Amino acid sequence: MNKEIAITAYKCKKCGKIHYPFHDRCLECKGREFEKMHPEGDATLLAYTVIFNLPWGFDQRFLILGVAEFENHVKAMGQIKADSVDQLKTGMKVKPSWEPIKKQYGEDVYGLKFEPME
Amino acid sequence: MRDVAIIGAGMIPFGRRDEDTLMEMLAYASLKALDDAGLGDKTVDAVYVANMGGGMLQHQSAIASSLVDRLSLLPAAAETIENGPASGASAIKNGLLAVASGYYDYVLVVGGEKMREVTGWRATDFVATMTHPQAEYPYGITLPGMAGMFTRLYMEKHGVTREQLLAVSLKNQEMGTLNPYAHVEMALDRGGIFDSPHSVVNNPVSADPLHLYDLCPVSDGAAAIVICPLEMAKKHNKTPIHIAGFGQATDTQTLQEREDPTDLKAVSLAAQKAFEMAKLKPSDIHVAELHDAFTILEIAESEHVGFFKKGEGGKAAAAGKTRLGGQIPINVSGGLKARGHPVGATGVAQMVDIVWQLRHELPKNRQVKNAQNGLTVNFGGFGNNVLAFVLKRVE
Amino acid sequence: MAMDMELEMVLRPPQLPMPPYPPKMVTLANGKVMVIRQAVREDVPAILKSVHPCLFIERDYYDVVSARVYGELLAWYRYRVKSEYCLLGQVDGYLVGLVNGRLENEKVGMSYHTLAIDRGLRIGSHLFAAKMEYHMEYLNQDQVLVVAESPIGFRRWMVEYPLIETRIPHELGGGDSWVLTRETYFNAKPRLVVGDRPVPQELMDEAMLDIKFADDDTIRERIAGLKGR
Ligand SMILES: CC(C)(COP(=O)(O)OP(=O)(O)OC[C@H]1O[C@@H](n2cnc3c(N)ncnc32)[C@H](O)[C@@H]1OP(=O)(O)O)[C@@H](O)C(=O)NCCC(=O)NCCS
Ligand SMILES: [Zn+2]
């Protein structure tokens, strides 16, 4: 079952700039009114890395992370579903999903994941 | 505004200092700076303490109040400044403004951090708390991870190579062997960390494309300075070092919201302001301490402050232009790479190293000959809060 | 001291034959070459001299690990274990680290300890890898049981290989064993097991000649980094 991507981005009603995460005033024009929007469509990978020295709370050997831009221009960070960064390149298409990203107090925490489409 | 000068500087060796508490480290560094200034039993008007993790790592708050009590500096004004890894420079700036305004005359600024009290996992998590609490932190991103993403983009855009990054770690760890205050006192060998197939174990990927030796270590340490009006500085025993300019600027918390994530705007702005105020240009600087928490940052900052054009910093490092004796010696102390990076202490430690350089107090093998002007850059978050200082020797 | 050799022969277990570990050399981050070779019983007294100063270092459980290593090696030297081996890491003849273990049976290995007498050079990683290499490639075992006694060990072995958690008790009597299987080993080999063979004769001669060891204070400073400043 595919879960809906529970991220809310904010489009400035005055100048149209898209923000994620939330800012109380528009980074461009200081506008305070935003239209809520949800990330749509597939995404394009803008940056990525694999880290081997993980923080407390992550037990796996490594974690691949990246930032991607959705078709409606929302940009967000997520974990990448791949075995190695050799499968990745900037500019490639990735499929977003909303899945467990870690455990906290025994419960799953949900977040963005991206899977390479090429 | 009054001109302000540094009249005392002190540091304790960085590293893993299991035997000292955070308060002890702050006290030792403070006493060294106070004694260096020759203040004797005189007190100071105010104390600014830079520290990022006392609350989280030591479960201790109101550190500055505790320190003045310990040091018998009562009833001096005191406060703790937390501004991530730029806490050190922030505390200096606050002290500087207080003296420049005419309100205080003598101010002690001390920065310290005790990070090795916890395991590596916890320390990594502690540093990661700087990231955005909803949009970044939950994913497991770390500061080295941010740097990894930044490095790849910088490589793609500006042609920086792994070999150029390597030149920075080789240089800084070599300089660290000459610095008795450095955390890591081991010179690296190009073969062992790059050419040899054995380097996969010696220098593994840490945050791709950054490898272990592209990162600073996790350290304990403290450093301190004493400042006062330049006018009064002249009657103290050490050559006064004038804080001729400073600048500070901020940027978006997440990299994705920057128009060009390879553009470290806060670094450029902070440096520009510092140069303007000091009425100097990048080419007037004789020695610089840049915030090389990751080797890529030394290269990127050397471009953003104006020592080199964009795309030239990596080549300059590989060509030896940033070594002692080169066009602009950078991180002669070994930088964060070798001196270590006890986060709250770093900004102050950079300043102490430049003070020693400008006073011409260092042994020959790490003294920049006849250095008159110096620059420091203290980089907070992932470039979202940056401070730069221009220092001048006063004859 | 006169020894009752008859009784001694009862107490002394027959030593299990083990194929030798062929020595190899590894280039370290500082450019120095570390020779990794199997210790012979006669090396034990010299090794113990380097282990001794570590007994008093609490940092990273050096005291616990080195006290146990001391006992294990002594037991081997005095013929009280039947299947123990010890691999040494030497740089310029100086002992910089060691690993030891034994055979639980023909197919299962029991990893004991990893003691790095110099820090910050991944010596522990190289030596632990050599130990796993010995069990898998030369003793041809199916699995090795491992426990960590310090957080650093945990991060290096359990997370990096990664080892699999089990409920099998470990001989050291602490937490349950983690296991290295042949599959895990051969998957991890390209990134964790390195070294060149054969070791040139002069390097081998230097390593075999006399095990050199730094003085107690140097060893203590290297490990604990106590600069006293
Ligand atoms: C890279 C890193 C994960 C290595 O950690 P590690 O493998 O657990 O290292 P250990 O704790 O086992 O260190 C063992 C020795 O290796 C050396 N060492 C560790 N990290 C080193 C580094 N980055 N560079 C050089 N030497 C290093 C030290 O000599 C250390 O000895 P010490 O215990 O006396 O300090 C860790 O240094 C790190 O997280 N660095 C980044 C810190 C950071 O992000 N800071 C904030 C930036 S804003
Ligand atoms: Zn707007």
Tab-separated table of C-alpha atoms in Angstrom, chain C:
chain	number	residue	atom	x	y	z
C	1	MET	CA	61.269	-25.918	40.264
C	2	ALA	CA	61.042	-29.593	39.672
C	3	MET	CA	58.035	-30.545	37.664
C	4	ASP	CA	56.077	-33.701	37.980
C	5	MET	CA	56.153	-34.452	34.296
C	6	GLU	CA	53.735	-37.303	34.608
C	7	LEU	CA	51.058	-35.107	36.112
C	8	GLU	CA	52.026	-32.331	33.707
C	9	MET	CA	51.314	-34.581	30.761
C	10	VAL	CA	47.794	-35.052	32.097
C	11	LEU	CA	47.224	-31.314	32.501
C	12	ARG	CA	48.789	-30.386	29.195
C	13	PRO	CA	46.291	-30.794	26.346
C	14	PRO	CA	47.632	-32.040	23.026
C	15	GLN	CA	48.045	-29.083	20.689
C	16	LEU	CA	45.700	-29.210	17.711
C	17	PRO	CA	47.590	-28.912	14.462
C	18	MET	CA	46.776	-25.673	12.626
C	19	PRO	CA	47.947	-24.687	9.162
C	20	PRO	CA	50.175	-21.604	9.403
C	21	TYR	CA	49.051	-18.069	8.620
C	22	PRO	CA	51.248	-16.836	5.767
C	23	PRO	CA	52.714	-13.448	6.688
C	24	LYS	CA	51.617	-10.341	4.793
C	25	MET	CA	52.458	-6.655	4.779
C	26	VAL	CA	50.190	-3.646	4.872
C	27	THR	CA	50.982	-0.013	4.096
C	28	LEU	CA	49.562	2.223	6.838
C	29	ALA	CA	48.164	5.760	6.610
C	30	ASN	CA	51.522	7.214	7.654
C	31	GLY	CA	53.322	5.277	4.932
C	32	LYS	CA	54.962	2.791	7.269
C	33	VAL	CA	54.739	-0.887	6.481
C	34	MET	CA	53.208	-3.235	9.023
C	35	VAL	CA	54.145	-6.885	8.847
C	36	ILE	CA	51.424	-9.228	10.073
C	37	ARG	CA	52.743	-12.631	11.024
C	38	GLN	CA	51.872	-15.526	13.244
C	39	ALA	CA	53.538	-15.603	16.622
C	40	VAL	CA	55.333	-18.713	17.755
C	41	ARG	CA	55.129	-19.895	21.329
C	42	GLU	CA	58.629	-18.605	22.044
C	43	ASP	CA	57.518	-15.054	21.185
C	44	VAL	CA	55.168	-14.927	24.159
C	45	PRO	CA	57.494	-13.497	26.843
C	46	ALA	CA	58.455	-10.606	24.570
C	47	ILE	CA	54.837	-9.949	23.643
C	48	LEU	CA	53.819	-9.857	27.287
C	49	LYS	CA	56.279	-7.045	27.896
C	50	SER	CA	54.351	-4.854	25.443
C	51	VAL	CA	51.001	-5.918	26.825
C	52	HIS	CA	51.990	-5.150	30.398
C	53	PRO	CA	51.747	-1.328	30.348
C	54	CYS	CA	48.248	-1.597	28.842
C	55	LEU	CA	47.013	-3.323	31.975
C	56	PHE	CA	46.787	0.037	33.682
C	57	ILE	CA	44.937	2.005	31.025
C	58	GLU	CA	41.238	2.257	31.743
C	59	ARG	CA	40.507	4.125	28.551
C	60	ASP	CA	38.514	2.119	26.020
C	61	TYR	CA	38.736	-0.981	28.253
C	62	TYR	CA	42.413	-1.467	27.474
C	63	ASP	CA	42.848	-2.798	31.023
C	64	VAL	CA	40.211	-5.491	30.626
C	65	VAL	CA	41.311	-6.511	27.154
C	66	SER	CA	45.027	-6.568	27.901
C	67	ALA	CA	44.596	-8.424	31.208
C	68	ARG	CA	42.667	-11.111	29.375
C	69	VAL	CA	45.170	-11.223	26.507
C	70	TYR	CA	47.948	-11.529	29.066
C	71	GLY	CA	46.249	-14.491	30.655
C	72	GLU	CA	45.404	-16.137	27.351
C	73	LEU	CA	48.930	-15.843	26.014
C	74	LEU	CA	50.435	-17.075	29.254
C	75	ALA	CA	48.097	-20.063	29.207
C	76	TRP	CA	49.243	-20.829	25.693
C	77	TYR	CA	52.895	-20.430	26.662
C	78	ARG	CA	52.479	-22.715	29.635
C	79	TYR	CA	50.533	-25.292	27.584
C	80	ARG	CA	47.090	-24.760	29.011
C	81	VAL	CA	45.151	-24.213	25.781
C	82	LYS	CA	44.980	-26.665	22.947
C	83	SER	CA	44.207	-24.530	19.916
C	84	GLU	CA	45.296	-20.953	20.443
C	85	TYR	CA	46.994	-18.778	17.886
C	86	CYS	CA	48.210	-15.190	17.948
C	87	LEU	CA	48.909	-12.867	15.023
C	88	LEU	CA	51.273	-9.927	15.480
C	89	GLY	CA	51.476	-6.536	13.787
C	90	GLN	CA	55.008	-5.119	13.652
C	91	VAL	CA	56.364	-1.863	12.269
C	92	ASP	CA	60.159	-1.588	12.062
C	93	GLY	CA	60.250	-4.640	14.298
C	94	TYR	CA	58.174	-2.928	16.985
C	95	LEU	CA	55.046	-4.667	18.165
C	96	VAL	CA	52.094	-2.348	17.375
C	97	GLY	CA	49.219	-4.718	17.943
C	98	LEU	CA	48.048	-8.279	18.211
C	99	VAL	CA	45.005	-10.458	17.807
C	100	ASN	CA	44.342	-13.909	19.178
C	101	GLY	CA	41.727	-16.615	19.095
C	102	ARG	CA	41.302	-20.351	19.001
C	103	LEU	CA	39.377	-23.142	17.383
C	104	GLU	CA	36.160	-24.130	19.092
C	105	ASN	CA	36.098	-27.097	16.750
C	106	GLU	CA	37.140	-27.785	13.206
C	107	LYS	CA	34.356	-25.662	11.717
C	108	VAL	CA	33.825	-22.964	14.337
C	109	GLY	CA	36.382	-20.384	15.387
C	110	MET	CA	36.404	-18.461	18.657
C	111	SER	CA	37.733	-14.942	18.342
C	112	TYR	CA	39.395	-13.667	21.494
C	113	HIS	CA	40.890	-10.200	21.450
C	114	THR	CA	42.249	-7.359	19.378
C	115	LEU	CA	44.779	-5.119	21.049
C	116	ALA	CA	46.143	-2.107	19.161
C	117	ILE	CA	49.250	-0.770	20.870
C	118	ASP	CA	49.361	2.271	18.583
C	119	ARG	CA	46.236	4.279	17.799
C	120	GLY	CA	44.777	6.256	14.944
C	121	LEU	CA	46.306	4.038	12.233
C	122	ARG	CA	43.533	1.454	11.791
C	123	ILE	CA	45.899	-1.164	13.162
C	124	GLY	CA	43.012	-2.820	14.956
C	125	SER	CA	40.996	-3.015	11.731
C	126	HIS	CA	43.869	-4.565	9.784
C	127	LEU	CA	44.636	-7.107	12.496
C	128	PHE	CA	41.028	-8.094	13.081
C	129	ALA	CA	40.688	-8.579	9.323
C	130	ALA	CA	43.800	-10.783	9.316
C	131	LYS	CA	42.277	-12.871	12.075
C	132	MET	CA	39.088	-13.401	10.090
C	133	GLU	CA	41.175	-14.143	7.013
C	134	TYR	CA	43.018	-16.847	8.967
C	135	HIS	CA	39.813	-18.511	10.139
C	136	MET	CA	38.129	-18.410	6.755
C	137	GLU	CA	40.868	-18.841	4.208
C	138	TYR	CA	43.537	-20.863	5.971
C	139	LEU	CA	41.684	-22.779	8.677
C	140	ASN	CA	38.731	-23.121	6.287
C	141	GLN	CA	36.110	-22.628	8.940
C	142	ASP	CA	32.404	-21.977	8.470
C	143	GLN	CA	31.999	-19.346	11.110
C	144	VAL	CA	33.755	-17.305	13.776
C	145	LEU	CA	32.136	-16.263	17.046
C	146	VAL	CA	32.964	-12.737	18.127
C	147	VAL	CA	32.160	-10.420	21.025
C	148	ALA	CA	33.200	-6.819	21.562
C	149	GLU	CA	34.331	-5.543	24.932
C	150	SER	CA	34.475	-1.839	24.030
C	151	PRO	CA	32.256	0.528	22.034
C	152	ILE	CA	35.072	0.978	19.500
C	153	GLY	CA	35.219	-2.754	18.925
C	154	PHE	CA	31.474	-2.885	18.539
C	155	ARG	CA	31.533	-0.190	15.894
C	156	ARG	CA	34.408	-1.770	14.022
C	157	TRP	CA	33.366	-5.413	13.992
C	158	MET	CA	29.646	-5.655	14.478
C	159	VAL	CA	28.717	-2.667	12.338
C	160	GLU	CA	31.422	-2.634	9.684
C	161	TYR	CA	31.326	-6.276	8.539
C	162	PRO	CA	28.410	-6.491	9.590
C	163	LEU	CA	28.303	-9.465	11.974
C	164	ILE	CA	25.076	-11.294	12.771
C	165	GLU	CA	23.677	-11.326	16.291
C	166	THR	CA	23.141	-14.785	17.830
C	167	ARG	CA	22.107	-16.335	21.140
C	168	ILE	CA	25.269	-18.455	21.239
C	169	PRO	CA	27.224	-17.824	24.441
C	170	HIS	CA	30.831	-16.721	23.908
C	171	GLU	CA	33.781	-18.197	25.723
C	172	LEU	CA	34.701	-14.809	27.195
C	173	GLY	CA	31.503	-14.965	29.198
C	174	GLY	CA	30.106	-11.549	28.298
C	175	GLY	CA	27.381	-10.688	25.817
C	176	ASP	CA	26.220	-13.374	23.398
C	177	SER	CA	28.296	-13.998	20.287
C	178	TRP	CA	28.014	-12.277	16.976
C	179	VAL	CA	28.915	-14.459	14.089
C	180	LEU	CA	30.991	-13.981	10.963
C	181	THR	CA	29.905	-16.387	8.224
C	182	ARG	CA	31.831	-17.252	5.080
C	183	GLU	CA	29.333	-15.233	3.083
C	184	THR	CA	29.749	-12.125	5.215
C	185	TYR	CA	33.493	-12.520	5.124
C	186	PHE	CA	33.803	-12.791	1.366
C	187	ASN	CA	31.384	-9.878	0.870
C	188	ALA	CA	33.376	-7.683	3.211
C	189	LYS	CA	36.786	-8.838	1.983
C	190	PRO	CA	37.292	-6.247	-0.792
C	191	ARG	CA	36.791	-3.328	1.592
C	192	LEU	CA	38.269	-4.718	4.804
C	193	VAL	CA	40.953	-7.297	4.071
C	194	VAL	CA	44.128	-6.057	2.404
C	195	GLY	CA	47.789	-6.952	2.360
C	196	ASP	CA	50.558	-8.121	0.066
C	197	ARG	CA	52.380	-11.439	0.017
C	198	PRO	CA	55.066	-12.578	0.078
C	199	VAL	CA	56.835	-10.368	2.589
C	200	PRO	CA	60.408	-9.656	1.427
C	201	GLN	CA	63.003	-11.591	3.367
C	202	GLU	CA	64.670	-8.545	4.992
C	203	LEU	CA	61.341	-7.344	6.411
C	204	MET	CA	60.592	-10.816	7.669
C	205	ASP	CA	64.039	-11.059	9.224
C	206	GLU	CA	63.544	-7.753	10.991
C	207	ALA	CA	60.186	-8.904	12.360
C	208	MET	CA	61.505	-12.281	13.483
C	209	LEU	CA	64.798	-11.082	14.903
C	210	ASP	CA	63.652	-9.713	18.196
C	211	ILE	CA	60.285	-8.234	18.924
C	212	LYS	CA	61.018	-4.648	19.751
C	213	PHE	CA	58.744	-2.761	22.055
C	214	ALA	CA	58.539	0.859	23.105
C	215	ASP	CA	59.020	1.745	26.764
C	216	ASP	CA	56.000	1.701	29.051
C	217	ASP	CA	55.477	5.458	29.058
C	218	THR	CA	55.572	5.705	25.286
C	219	ILE	CA	53.053	2.899	24.964
C	220	ARG	CA	50.809	4.488	27.542
C	221	GLU	CA	51.023	7.884	25.863
C	222	ARG	CA	50.296	6.418	22.438
C	223	ILE	CA	47.191	4.696	23.632
C	224	ALA	CA	45.850	7.112	26.159
C	225	GLY	CA	47.158	10.198	24.359
C	226	LEU	CA	47.872	11.680	27.768
C	227	LYS	CA	50.157	14.470	26.801
C	228	GLY	CA	50.426	15.715	30.342
C	229	ARG	CA	50.109	19.270	29.201
